[in-house]
Each structure stands twice: as C-alpha cells, then as structure tokens.
C-alpha cells in the first residue's frame, strides 16, 4: 500500500471549515478528524507516514443578507503517525488559538534529527499554560500588536510533546513569519522576524539540537 499517496489524496488543503474526503471523511475510518486541514506528510523508514494537520475555520457576519467574513481562526495542530498498513500508531495534539489572517498565522514545520518542531506565534500568557499541562485557560494570539511569544512544540517519534520558547525569553515584541521560513538543514532554520518595537523586518537564524 502506498500509504503516503493515499493520505495525500485524502487531504484537501482548500477545504477550510469543510470536511475532507476519503480516509478523513465523516464516514471514513478516521471519523472525527475530517475538519482538519492536512498539509504536512513526513515519510517514515518503515513505510509509514506522520500526518500533520491544523483546525481552520472562520465565522461570518450576515448584515442585510450579505455574507462577510468576521474572523479567521487557526487552532489546534494534530500530529498522527500511521503504519505502512494504514493503522494508527499514535495521535498527539498541540493546543493553540490564533485569530489572525496574516503571514504570522498557522505554524512552520522544521524536521530535526529525531524530532519534529512545530513553530508558531503564541500569546505570552500561554507559556504558563503549557508549563502547567493545560490547567489554565488558553489565550488567543490575535495580531502582532499583542504580547507575543514564539513557541516551539517538539514532537518525538513516539508522539510525546514538549514546549519551549524560541529565542530570548525576555522579548515579547517579536513574531516570526510562518509563511517566510526555511529549514537549511536538520539543525538550522531561517525565518523572517518582525520586531514591533523597532518597526523592522529581519532574517533570523535559529539552531535546534
């Protein structure tokens, strides 16, 4: 079974807020996962694949019967590992909440030596949320005008998730552009960084262990 091809054909990146088809359909074998947008597929040495998706949706205002987009959300990240026979090996969740439609939304995937790194802009108050295992309420990252933290969710090949803040922990005025990031190799990532205090864009290199 070409499991990577099968999952790629089942994903529909354009269907924000609408169900996917095939394996991820509402009546398919993985019911409940159909409202995620699957955009990353990482082949595994055993012929399996790790699939990464994100919950995306938007709300609408209907003034005088004219549909008008009100807010666009990019929320929880789902990481699922499948064997070469299509069986689910493990499933992990990275909670996040973003209410923004710009190059600072969503996440960037960096593939390390033996881990996957999901980098995204987060609300600074969520640092404590993640340290306490979700005991506090998750705050929304809304725009590059709010208190911000660049967050990294490290996912092991066993599906274990841990968090760390990227860069200088004393800074809350920097944001990365998830749309303009590039992995040079397993250890280094280059990204466009926005500095609100200095009102300028710079390219920043981050190193992963």
XYZ file of N, CA, C and O in Angstrom:
836
model
N 0.844 -1.205 0.000
C 0.000 0.000 0.000
C 0.875 1.249 0.000
O 1.797 1.366 0.794
N 0.612 2.155 -0.936
C 1.326 3.432 -0.945
C 0.594 4.366 0.009
O -0.268 5.142 -0.376
N 0.961 4.272 1.298
C 0.209 4.988 2.329
C 0.335 6.495 2.186
O -0.606 7.240 2.435
N 1.507 6.979 1.766
C 1.696 8.421 1.602
C 0.775 8.968 0.514
O 0.131 10.002 0.690
N 0.691 8.261 -0.619
C -0.189 8.690 -1.706
C -1.640 8.677 -1.264
O -2.421 9.573 -1.576
N -2.009 7.663 -0.488
C -3.391 7.519 -0.048
C -3.803 8.685 0.849
O -4.888 9.241 0.721
N -2.907 9.073 1.767
C -3.220 10.187 2.653
C -3.198 11.513 1.904
O -3.996 12.402 2.176
N -2.285 11.668 0.959
C -2.206 12.906 0.186
C -3.477 13.119 -0.615
O -3.987 14.234 -0.725
N -4.008 12.047 -1.184
C -5.226 12.157 -1.968
C -6.434 12.446 -1.095
O -7.421 13.020 -1.535
N -6.368 12.062 0.186
C -7.488 12.281 1.097
C -7.513 13.681 1.655
O -8.534 14.152 2.138
N -6.376 14.369 1.605
C -6.302 15.712 2.168
C -6.822 16.729 1.176
O -6.601 16.614 -0.024
N -7.479 17.766 1.716
C -7.993 18.838 0.873
C -7.623 20.169 1.497
O -8.371 20.717 2.291
N -6.430 20.715 1.201
C -5.966 21.946 1.853
C -6.864 23.146 1.623
O -6.810 24.114 2.356
N -7.701 23.108 0.584
C -8.529 24.271 0.285
C -9.848 24.261 1.056
O -10.565 25.249 1.084
N -10.158 23.133 1.688
C -11.483 22.988 2.305
C -11.475 23.455 3.750
O -11.680 22.676 4.665
N -11.238 24.730 3.977
C -11.255 25.253 5.327
C -12.693 25.274 5.840
O -13.565 25.893 5.266
N -12.909 24.590 6.963
C -14.235 24.554 7.551
C -15.173 23.557 6.888
O -16.321 23.440 7.266
N -14.674 22.806 5.885
C -15.496 21.807 5.221
C -14.820 20.456 5.353
O -13.583 20.357 5.393
N -15.588 19.367 5.406
C -14.996 18.041 5.608
C -14.076 17.630 4.470
O -14.289 17.991 3.317
N -13.039 16.842 4.811
C -12.200 16.236 3.799
C -12.917 15.005 3.247
O -13.967 14.589 3.729
N -12.307 14.409 2.234
C -12.890 13.214 1.641
C -11.991 12.023 1.907
O -10.944 12.136 2.529
N -12.411 10.847 1.441
C -11.584 9.657 1.546
C -11.391 9.198 2.973
O -12.337 9.037 3.743
N -10.136 8.962 3.351
C -9.823 8.435 4.679
C -10.318 9.332 5.794
O -10.658 8.872 6.881
N -10.372 10.657 5.549
C -10.750 11.602 6.591
C -12.208 12.048 6.472
O -12.614 13.017 7.085
N -12.999 11.351 5.685
C -14.409 11.708 5.551
C -15.159 11.400 6.841
O -14.707 10.606 7.673
N -16.329 12.018 7.007
C -17.101 11.821 8.236
C -17.554 10.382 8.405
O -17.850 9.938 9.509
N -17.618 9.633 7.289
C -17.991 8.221 7.376
C -16.794 7.306 7.107
O -16.949 6.115 6.873
N -15.579 7.884 7.139
C -14.365 7.113 6.889
C -13.823 6.467 8.145
O -14.384 6.588 9.237
N -12.688 5.772 8.028
C -12.126 5.052 9.182
C -11.593 5.957 10.282
O -11.402 5.502 11.403
N -11.345 7.236 9.989
C -10.819 8.154 11.000
C -11.812 9.275 11.257
O -11.487 10.459 11.222
N -13.039 8.891 11.514
C -14.116 9.840 11.778
C -13.738 10.739 12.954
O -13.230 10.280 13.962
N -14.011 12.029 12.825
C -13.683 12.995 13.861
C -12.491 13.851 13.490
O -12.258 14.891 14.087
N -11.727 13.414 12.489
C -10.542 14.160 12.075
C -10.770 14.911 10.766
O -9.853 15.511 10.227
N -12.006 14.902 10.284
C -12.257 15.418 8.937
C -12.246 16.929 8.833
O -12.156 17.474 7.732
N -12.317 17.636 9.952
C -12.364 19.097 9.868
C -10.991 19.741 10.054
O -10.901 20.935 10.281
N -9.945 18.943 9.962
C -8.591 19.473 9.986
C -8.072 19.598 8.562
O -8.441 18.817 7.678
N -7.222 20.591 8.333
C -6.562 20.758 7.044
C -5.186 20.120 7.143
O -4.342 20.565 7.930
N -4.948 19.065 6.372
C -3.693 18.318 6.451
C -2.730 18.834 5.395
O -3.010 18.773 4.207
N -1.572 19.334 5.853
C -0.658 19.990 4.919
C 0.762 19.454 4.968
O 1.580 19.822 4.115
N 1.086 18.612 5.951
C 2.441 18.052 6.028
C 2.377 16.537 6.123
O 1.607 15.990 6.917
N 3.218 15.866 5.318
C 3.303 14.412 5.318
C 4.774 14.030 5.414
O 5.560 14.351 4.521
N 5.143 13.365 6.494
C 6.547 13.028 6.747
C 6.727 11.516 6.624
O 6.304 10.765 7.518
N 7.335 11.027 5.531
C 7.535 9.579 5.357
C 8.444 9.015 6.450
O 9.389 9.677 6.885
N 8.151 7.782 6.880
C 8.935 7.111 7.899
C 9.715 5.938 7.304
O 9.329 5.381 6.266
N 10.836 5.549 7.941
C 11.683 4.484 7.394
C 10.957 3.146 7.211
O 11.324 2.360 6.339
N 9.912 2.903 8.032
C 9.195 1.625 7.937
C 8.099 1.637 6.877
O 7.335 0.676 6.755
N 8.010 2.728 6.114
C 6.985 2.819 5.085
C 5.732 3.528 5.545
O 4.812 3.753 4.753
N 5.673 3.890 6.809
C 4.542 4.631 7.337
C 4.678 6.121 7.068
O 5.564 6.553 6.331
N 3.827 6.903 7.695
C 3.858 8.348 7.468
C 3.316 9.060 8.695
O 2.430 8.556 9.392
N 3.896 10.220 8.994
C 3.368 11.107 10.021
C 2.615 12.221 9.310
O 3.155 12.880 8.423
N 1.360 12.409 9.689
C 0.487 13.391 9.061
C 0.242 14.524 10.051
O -0.063 14.284 11.221
N 0.388 15.761 9.576
C 0.189 16.930 10.441
C -0.894 17.810 9.846
O -0.856 18.168 8.669
N -1.869 18.134 10.680
C -2.973 18.962 10.227
C -3.302 20.052 11.236
O -2.806 20.045 12.362
N -4.134 20.970 10.822
C -4.488 22.110 11.658
C -5.974 22.397 11.499
O -6.522 22.321 10.393
N -6.601 22.719 12.605
C -8.024 23.067 12.548
C -8.160 24.529 12.125
O -7.683 25.437 12.806
N -8.816 24.752 10.988
C -9.001 26.106 10.455
C -10.487 26.340 10.179
O -11.168 25.483 9.630
N -10.952 27.490 10.537
C -12.339 27.841 10.259
C -12.491 29.348 10.366
O -11.575 30.046 10.796
N -13.643 29.845 9.978
C -13.903 31.275 10.078
C -15.367 31.492 10.440
O -16.216 30.625 10.223
N -15.646 32.632 11.013
C -17.012 32.997 11.348
C -17.504 34.050 10.364
O -16.703 34.756 9.744
N -18.806 34.147 10.233
C -19.396 35.062 9.257
C -20.394 36.002 9.915
O -21.143 35.596 10.818
N -20.401 37.239 9.483
C -21.470 38.173 9.795
C -22.412 38.214 8.589
O -21.974 38.084 7.444
N -23.689 38.390 8.843
C -24.646 38.440 7.740
C -25.458 39.734 7.833
O -26.657 39.728 8.118
N -24.819 40.875 7.618
C -25.571 42.136 7.625
C -26.343 42.318 6.327
O -25.769 42.266 5.245
N -27.645 42.473 6.443
C -28.508 42.704 5.270
C -28.324 41.613 4.222
O -28.233 41.861 3.025
N -28.199 40.381 4.688
C -28.150 39.194 3.829
C -26.905 39.141 2.944
O -26.894 38.464 1.920
N -25.872 39.852 3.334
C -24.603 39.794 2.600
C -23.571 39.118 3.492
O -23.282 39.597 4.586
N -23.027 37.984 3.040
C -22.046 37.259 3.836
C -20.746 38.056 3.904
O -20.209 38.490 2.892
N -20.234 38.228 5.102
C -18.999 38.969 5.304
C -18.157 38.241 6.344
O -18.627 37.958 7.444
N -16.924 37.925 5.972
C -16.058 37.203 6.907
C -15.763 38.070 8.121
O -15.380 39.223 7.998
N -15.940 37.481 9.309
C -15.754 38.223 10.547
C -14.390 37.941 11.170
O -13.640 38.855 11.477
N -14.058 36.695 11.355
C -12.776 36.337 11.958
C -12.322 34.989 11.419
O -13.139 34.097 11.180
N -11.029 34.853 11.221
C -10.449 33.605 10.732
C -9.589 32.985 11.839
O -8.743 33.658 12.421
N -9.805 31.712 12.094
C -9.132 31.022 13.187
C -8.212 29.932 12.645
O -8.559 29.228 11.698
N -7.034 29.813 13.247
C -6.165 28.664 13.017
C -5.817 28.131 14.394
O -5.056 28.753 15.136
N -6.385 26.994 14.718
C -6.305 26.495 16.092
C -5.463 25.232 16.212
O -4.385 25.153 15.644
N -5.959 24.271 16.913
C -5.224 23.067 17.307
C -4.478 22.396 16.156
O -4.984 22.278 15.051
N -3.253 21.947 16.450
C -2.465 21.167 15.493
C -2.572 19.700 15.888
O -2.442 19.341 17.058
N -2.799 18.852 14.907
C -2.922 17.415 15.126
C -1.751 16.716 14.457
O -1.444 16.988 13.294
N -1.078 15.819 15.190
C 0.037 15.045 14.647
C -0.302 13.571 14.807
O -0.518 13.097 15.922
N -0.367 12.845 13.702
C -0.763 11.436 13.739
C 0.254 10.586 12.990
O 0.705 10.945 11.903
N 0.616 9.454 13.594
C 1.558 8.531 12.968
C 0.812 7.280 12.525
O 0.088 6.662 13.312
N 0.996 6.923 11.244
C 0.331 5.745 10.684
C 1.377 4.748 10.211
O 2.418 5.127 9.664
N 1.077 3.465 10.399
C 1.950 2.411 9.910
C 1.790 2.229 8.416
O 0.926 2.843 7.775
N 2.625 1.366 7.826
C 2.567 1.176 6.375
C 1.307 0.457 5.919
O 1.027 0.381 4.729
N 0.525 -0.059 6.880
C -0.748 -0.691 6.535
C -1.934 0.248 6.771
O -3.092 -0.138 6.616
N -1.641 1.503 7.157
C -2.703 2.473 7.390
C -3.230 2.501 8.797
O -4.122 3.294 9.116
N -2.692 1.668 9.680
C -3.164 1.635 11.065
C -2.588 2.821 11.850
O -1.458 3.250 11.621
N -3.385 3.337 12.765
C -2.962 4.472 13.584
C -2.047 3.979 14.708
O -2.432 3.140 15.512
N -0.820 4.545 14.768
C 0.133 4.159 15.807
C 0.021 5.066 17.020
O 0.023 4.616 18.149
N -0.066 6.364 16.802
C -0.271 7.314 17.891
C -0.828 8.616 17.342
O -0.719 8.905 16.155
N -1.421 9.378 18.255
C -2.054 10.635 17.889
C -1.744 11.659 18.971
O -1.962 11.399 20.158
N -1.213 12.819 18.585
C -0.859 13.856 19.545
C -1.498 15.187 19.142
O -1.722 15.450 17.962
N -1.765 16.012 20.151
C -2.402 17.298 19.925
C -1.522 18.422 20.456
O -0.913 18.296 21.526
N -1.449 19.511 19.698
C -0.763 20.725 20.132
C -1.815 21.829 20.208
O -2.193 22.405 19.182
N -2.325 22.135 21.400
C -3.364 23.165 21.510
C -2.806 24.548 21.184
O -1.707 24.901 21.610
N -3.528 25.298 20.414
C -3.208 26.704 20.183
C -4.473 27.398 19.709
O -5.432 26.749 19.282
N -4.464 28.722 19.782
C -5.625 29.502 19.335
C -5.121 30.802 18.726
O -4.527 31.627 19.415
N -5.347 30.951 17.433
C -4.923 32.144 16.714
C -6.123 32.732 15.980
O -6.834 32.022 15.276
N -6.332 34.016 16.167
C -7.412 34.722 15.475
C -6.752 35.783 14.606
O -6.644 36.947 14.975
N -6.258 35.375 13.467
C -5.475 36.284 12.637
C -5.403 35.724 11.218
O -5.430 34.509 11.015
N -5.347 36.592 10.243
C -5.207 36.179 8.854
C -4.033 36.939 8.248
O -4.200 37.960 7.616
N -2.834 36.452 8.521
C -1.632 37.130 8.031
C -0.501 36.125 7.962
O -0.676 34.934 8.246
N 0.689 36.615 7.599
C 1.849 35.732 7.486
C 2.351 35.261 8.854
O 3.265 34.449 8.933
N 1.771 35.773 9.937
C 2.175 35.328 11.274
C 1.259 34.232 11.815
O 1.450 33.753 12.925
N 0.251 33.823 11.040
C -0.686 32.800 11.490
C -0.149 31.398 11.202
O 0.877 31.223 10.553
N -0.852 30.398 11.697
C -0.569 28.995 11.464
C 0.755 28.578 12.126
O 1.102 29.075 13.194
N 1.522 27.699 11.496
C 2.756 27.181 12.087
C 3.758 26.872 10.981
O 3.416 26.833 9.795
N 4.995 26.626 11.396
C 6.015 26.173 10.457
C 6.585 24.859 10.976
O 6.876 24.719 12.174
N 6.747 23.883 10.091
C 7.306 22.585 10.463
C 8.792 22.535 10.150
O 9.197 22.748 8.999
N 9.601 22.266 11.187
C 11.032 22.024 10.998
C 11.316 20.576 11.380
O 10.965 20.141 12.485
N 11.950 19.835 10.466
C 12.265 18.435 10.725
C 13.685 18.323 11.252
O 14.650 18.614 10.541
N 13.818 17.923 12.519
C 15.116 17.756 13.138
C 15.672 16.358 12.920
O 15.156 15.579 12.112
N 16.710 16.034 13.665
C 17.369 14.726 13.517
C 16.457 13.582 13.943
O 16.365 12.559 13.276
N 15.775 13.757 15.074
C 14.908 12.689 15.579
C 13.619 13.233 16.177
O 12.911 12.507 16.872
N 13.323 14.510 15.906
C 12.082 15.121 16.378
C 11.501 16.015 15.291
O 12.191 16.406 14.357
N 10.252 16.342 15.470
C 9.590 17.334 14.634
C 9.366 18.574 15.485
O 8.966 18.480 16.649
N 9.623 19.740 14.921
C 9.442 21.002 15.641
C 8.343 21.806 14.941
O 8.444 22.109 13.750
N 7.314 22.143 15.692
C 6.223 22.967 15.191
C 6.369 24.350 15.811
O 6.228 24.503 17.027
N 6.675 25.351 14.992
C 6.958 26.700 15.490
C 5.785 27.606 15.140
O 5.318 27.630 13.991
N 5.288 28.343 16.136
C 4.145 29.217 15.888
C 4.158 30.391 16.855
O 4.804 30.355 17.913
N 3.456 31.438 16.489
C 3.291 32.611 17.347
C 2.182 32.333 18.356
O 1.105 31.858 17.996
N 2.463 32.642 19.606
C 1.550 32.324 20.691
C 1.385 33.541 21.592
O 2.208 34.470 21.564
N 0.329 33.553 22.395
C 0.160 34.607 23.390
C 1.121 34.345 24.541
O 1.311 33.202 24.961
N 1.746 35.391 25.056
C 2.770 35.230 26.082
C 2.220 34.549 27.334
O 2.945 33.819 28.028
N 0.937 34.730 27.645
C 0.348 34.105 28.827
C 0.250 32.593 28.707
O 0.099 31.898 29.718
N 0.340 32.076 27.488
C 0.230 30.631 27.305
C 1.501 29.876 27.675
O 1.499 28.645 27.716
N 2.572 30.597 27.938
C 3.797 29.934 28.422
C 3.501 29.223 29.730
O 3.865 28.057 29.940
N 2.811 29.908 30.622
C 2.442 29.303 31.907
C 1.406 28.201 31.705
O 1.434 27.173 32.393
N 0.512 28.399 30.764
C -0.499 27.375 30.433
C 0.182 26.064 30.058
O -0.188 24.985 30.529
N 1.208 26.142 29.231
C 1.873 24.928 28.756
C 2.751 24.298 29.839
O 2.930 23.085 29.875
N 3.283 25.106 30.726
C 4.077 24.564 31.834
C 3.221 23.772 32.810
O 3.682 22.827 33.448
N 1.954 24.162 32.938
C 1.060 23.524 33.901
C 0.167 22.462 33.267
O -0.823 22.065 33.861
N 0.516 22.045 32.074
C -0.227 20.969 31.446
C -1.651 21.313 31.081
O -2.532 20.460 31.053
N -1.903 22.581 30.830
C -3.237 22.960 30.388
C -4.209 23.237 31.506
O -5.425 23.193 31.312
N -3.724 23.513 32.728
C -4.620 23.801 33.838
C -5.241 25.193 33.725
O -6.284 25.465 34.322
N -4.582 26.078 32.990
C -5.084 27.434 32.814
C -5.796 27.552 31.471
O -5.713 26.666 30.630
N -6.488 28.663 31.276
C -7.214 28.863 30.031
C -6.270 29.306 28.917
O -5.426 30.177 29.117
N -6.436 28.717 27.738
C -5.612 29.067 26.587
C -6.030 30.423 26.046
O -7.201 30.663 25.771
N -5.057 31.333 25.901
C -5.319 32.684 25.403
C -5.100 32.736 23.888
O -4.315 31.981 23.324
N -5.794 33.659 23.235
C -5.703 33.785 21.786
C -4.585 34.726 21.379
O -4.440 35.815 21.937
N -3.802 34.294 20.392
C -2.878 35.198 19.716
C -3.670 35.839 18.590
O -4.222 35.149 17.728
N -3.757 37.172 18.618
C -4.639 37.831 17.669
C -3.918 38.615 16.579
O -4.387 38.669 15.448
N -2.783 39.231 16.900
C -2.092 40.026 15.889
C -0.727 40.433 16.427
O -0.464 40.310 17.619
N 0.142 40.947 15.560
C 1.449 41.426 16.013
C 1.387 42.693 16.856
O 2.362 43.402 16.968
N 0.250 42.992 17.438
C 0.162 44.125 18.349
C -0.063 43.649 19.781
O -0.101 44.444 20.694
N -0.223 42.342 19.973
C -0.458 41.801 21.306
C 0.827 41.214 21.868
O 1.793 40.991 21.154
N 0.849 40.955 23.172
C 2.009 40.329 23.802
C 2.218 38.958 23.177
O 1.297 38.145 23.112
N 3.435 38.705 22.744
C 3.681 37.540 21.917
C 4.848 36.711 22.425
O 5.787 37.225 23.034
N 4.778 35.408 22.173
C 5.891 34.500 22.417
C 6.001 33.587 21.206
O 4.987 33.131 20.673
N 7.228 33.358 20.753
C 7.443 32.399 19.674
C 7.583 31.032 20.326
O 8.531 30.786 21.074
N 6.628 30.164 20.071
C 6.562 28.886 20.768
C 7.009 27.751 19.859
O 6.763 27.763 18.647
N 7.672 26.762 20.467
C 8.090 25.556 19.754
C 7.476 24.354 20.456
O 7.640 24.175 21.663
N 6.743 23.552 19.702
C 6.247 22.279 20.201
C 7.130 21.184 19.600
O 7.143 20.996 18.379
N 7.884 20.499 20.451
C 8.763 19.428 19.981
C 8.031 18.095 20.104
O 7.576 17.730 21.183
N 7.908 17.392 18.990
C 7.183 16.120 18.960
C 8.184 15.001 18.679
O 8.858 15.000 17.641
N 8.280 14.047 19.607
C 9.194 12.930 19.425
C 8.591 11.909 18.472
O 7.412 11.966 18.122
N 9.399 10.932 18.063
C 8.916 9.896 17.165
C 7.982 8.917 17.870
O 7.426 8.009 17.240
N 7.794 9.088 19.177
C 6.815 8.310 19.943
C 5.557 9.120 20.230
O 4.662 8.651 20.941
N 5.513 10.358 19.727
C 4.334 11.176 19.902
C 4.318 12.023 21.162
O 3.300 12.643 21.482
N 5.424 12.061 21.902
C 5.481 12.876 23.115
C 5.717 14.334 22.738
O 6.569 14.642 21.897
N 4.980 15.250 23.365
C 5.048 16.676 23.037
C 5.605 17.453 24.218
O 5.164 17.280 25.354
N 6.588 18.301 23.949
C 7.122 19.212 24.965
C 7.231 20.598 24.333
O 7.269 20.739 23.112
N 7.296 21.630 25.194
C 7.265 23.011 24.706
C 8.470 23.798 25.191
O 9.007 23.554 26.275
N 8.881 24.760 24.383
C 9.910 25.707 24.778
C 9.704 27.002 24.011
O 9.110 27.009 22.924
N 10.153 28.102 24.583
C 10.056 29.381 23.892
C 11.289 29.562 23.031
O 12.412 29.263 23.444
N 11.081 30.042 21.822
C 12.184 30.208 20.887
C 12.778 31.599 21.034
O 12.063 32.596 21.092
N 14.096 31.667 21.082
C 14.768 32.963 21.165
C 14.876 33.471 22.587
O 14.780 32.723 23.561
N 15.071 34.758 22.718
C 15.261 35.426 24.003
C 13.947 35.447 24.776
O 12.955 36.050 24.331
N 13.895 34.795 25.923
C 12.655 34.695 26.695
C 12.223 36.029 27.285
O 11.100 36.166 27.758
N 13.102 37.042 27.285
C 12.739 38.353 27.822
C 12.022 39.215 26.786
O 11.504 40.277 27.102
N 11.995 38.765 25.528
C 11.392 39.553 24.465
C 9.963 39.112 24.205
O 9.670 37.927 24.125
N 9.072 40.071 24.099
C 7.679 39.763 23.777
C 7.194 40.639 22.632
O 6.000 40.874 22.484
N 8.124 41.141 21.857
C 7.761 42.024 20.754
C 8.268 41.504 19.413
O 8.400 42.254 18.455
N 8.548 40.204 19.351
C 8.999 39.604 18.105
C 8.003 38.551 17.641
O 7.398 37.851 18.437
N 7.857 38.450 16.324
C 6.984 37.459 15.718
C 7.724 36.863 14.535
O 8.490 37.538 13.872
N 7.459 35.612 14.280
C 8.035 35.013 13.082
C 6.976 34.955 11.992
O 5.771 34.912 12.269
N 7.437 34.994 10.763
C 6.548 34.798 9.630
C 6.568 33.316 9.280
O 7.577 32.799 8.802
N 5.470 32.632 9.548
C 5.401 31.204 9.240
C 5.369 30.965 7.731
O 5.693 29.870 7.272
N 5.005 31.993 6.979
C 4.963 31.867 5.521
C 6.324 32.070 4.877
O 6.540 31.662 3.732
N 7.239 32.720 5.593
C 8.566 33.016 5.048
C 9.639 32.445 5.967
O 10.457 33.163 6.519
N 9.593 31.116 6.136
C 10.584 30.401 6.932
C 11.169 29.276 6.092
O 10.500 28.736 5.202
N 12.404 28.919 6.392
C 13.097 27.912 5.585
C 14.042 27.110 6.470
O 14.796 27.676 7.266
N 13.998 25.788 6.323
C 14.930 24.915 7.037
C 16.157 24.691 6.164
O 16.058 24.096 5.082
N 17.306 25.164 6.638
C 18.544 24.998 5.876
C 19.034 23.556 5.956
O 19.530 22.997 4.981
N 18.900 22.966 7.135
C 19.261 21.567 7.375
C 18.545 21.119 8.652
O 17.664 21.830 9.159
N 18.931 19.967 9.211
C 18.251 19.444 10.398
C 18.443 20.322 11.622
O 17.631 20.293 12.546
N 19.513 21.109 11.645
C 19.828 21.889 12.838
C 19.481 23.368 12.734
O 19.375 24.047 13.753
N 19.304 23.883 11.531
C 19.165 25.334 11.368
C 17.908 25.711 10.581
O 17.573 25.076 9.579
N 17.268 26.774 11.072
C 16.095 27.331 10.410
C 16.280 28.827 10.240
O 16.778 29.507 11.136
N 15.894 29.337 9.086
C 15.967 30.764 8.798
C 14.546 31.290 8.639
O 13.732 30.698 7.925
N 14.236 32.393 9.320
C 12.875 32.914 9.256
C 12.868 34.436 9.233
O 13.790 35.082 9.738
N 11.844 34.981 8.620
C 11.632 36.424 8.628
C 11.009 36.794 9.974
O 9.970 36.259 10.360
N 11.656 37.704 10.690
C 11.214 38.094 12.028
C 10.730 39.533 12.015
O 11.357 40.410 11.418
N 9.612 39.761 12.687
C 9.068 41.105 12.802
C 9.346 41.617 14.207
O 9.033 40.947 15.191
N 9.949 42.768 14.311
C 10.209 43.397 15.610
C 9.329 44.627 15.726
O 9.531 45.633 15.051
N 8.311 44.542 16.606
C 7.341 45.627 16.736
C 7.975 46.888 17.298
O 7.690 48.004 16.858
N 8.859 46.739 18.288
C 9.459 47.902 18.943
C 10.316 48.709 17.976
O 10.321 49.932 17.996
N 11.044 48.000 17.108
C 11.935 48.680 16.162
C 11.269 48.921 14.816
O 11.839 49.581 13.952
N 10.067 48.371 14.647
C 9.306 48.527 13.404
C 10.133 48.110 12.191
O 10.241 48.845 11.201
N 10.719 46.920 12.278
C 11.514 46.466 11.138
C 11.454 44.945 11.012
O 11.116 44.223 11.964
N 11.773 44.484 9.800
C 11.831 43.065 9.491
C 13.296 42.649 9.382
O 14.109 43.364 8.790
N 13.630 41.509 9.940
C 14.988 40.980 9.821
C 14.902 39.475 9.603
O 13.909 38.830 9.975
N 15.948 38.907 9.013
C 16.048 37.452 8.914
C 16.838 36.951 10.116
O 17.911 37.458 10.440
N 16.276 35.954 10.792
C 16.889 35.404 11.993
C 17.132 33.916 11.827
O 16.272 33.203 11.300
N 18.298 33.455 12.268
C 18.610 32.033 12.198
C 18.450 31.417 13.583
O 18.938 31.952 14.585
N 17.752 30.307 13.644
C 17.573 29.575 14.904
C 18.203 28.206 14.760
O 18.107 27.556 13.710
N 18.833 27.751 15.842
C 19.520 26.459 15.822
C 18.796 25.484 16.743
O 18.443 25.835 17.873
N 18.595 24.273 16.264
C 17.937 23.221 17.030
C 18.947 22.141 17.381
O 19.824 21.843 16.583
N 18.806 21.528 18.553
C 19.774 20.494 18.959
C 19.656 19.232 18.111
O 18.641 18.984 17.485
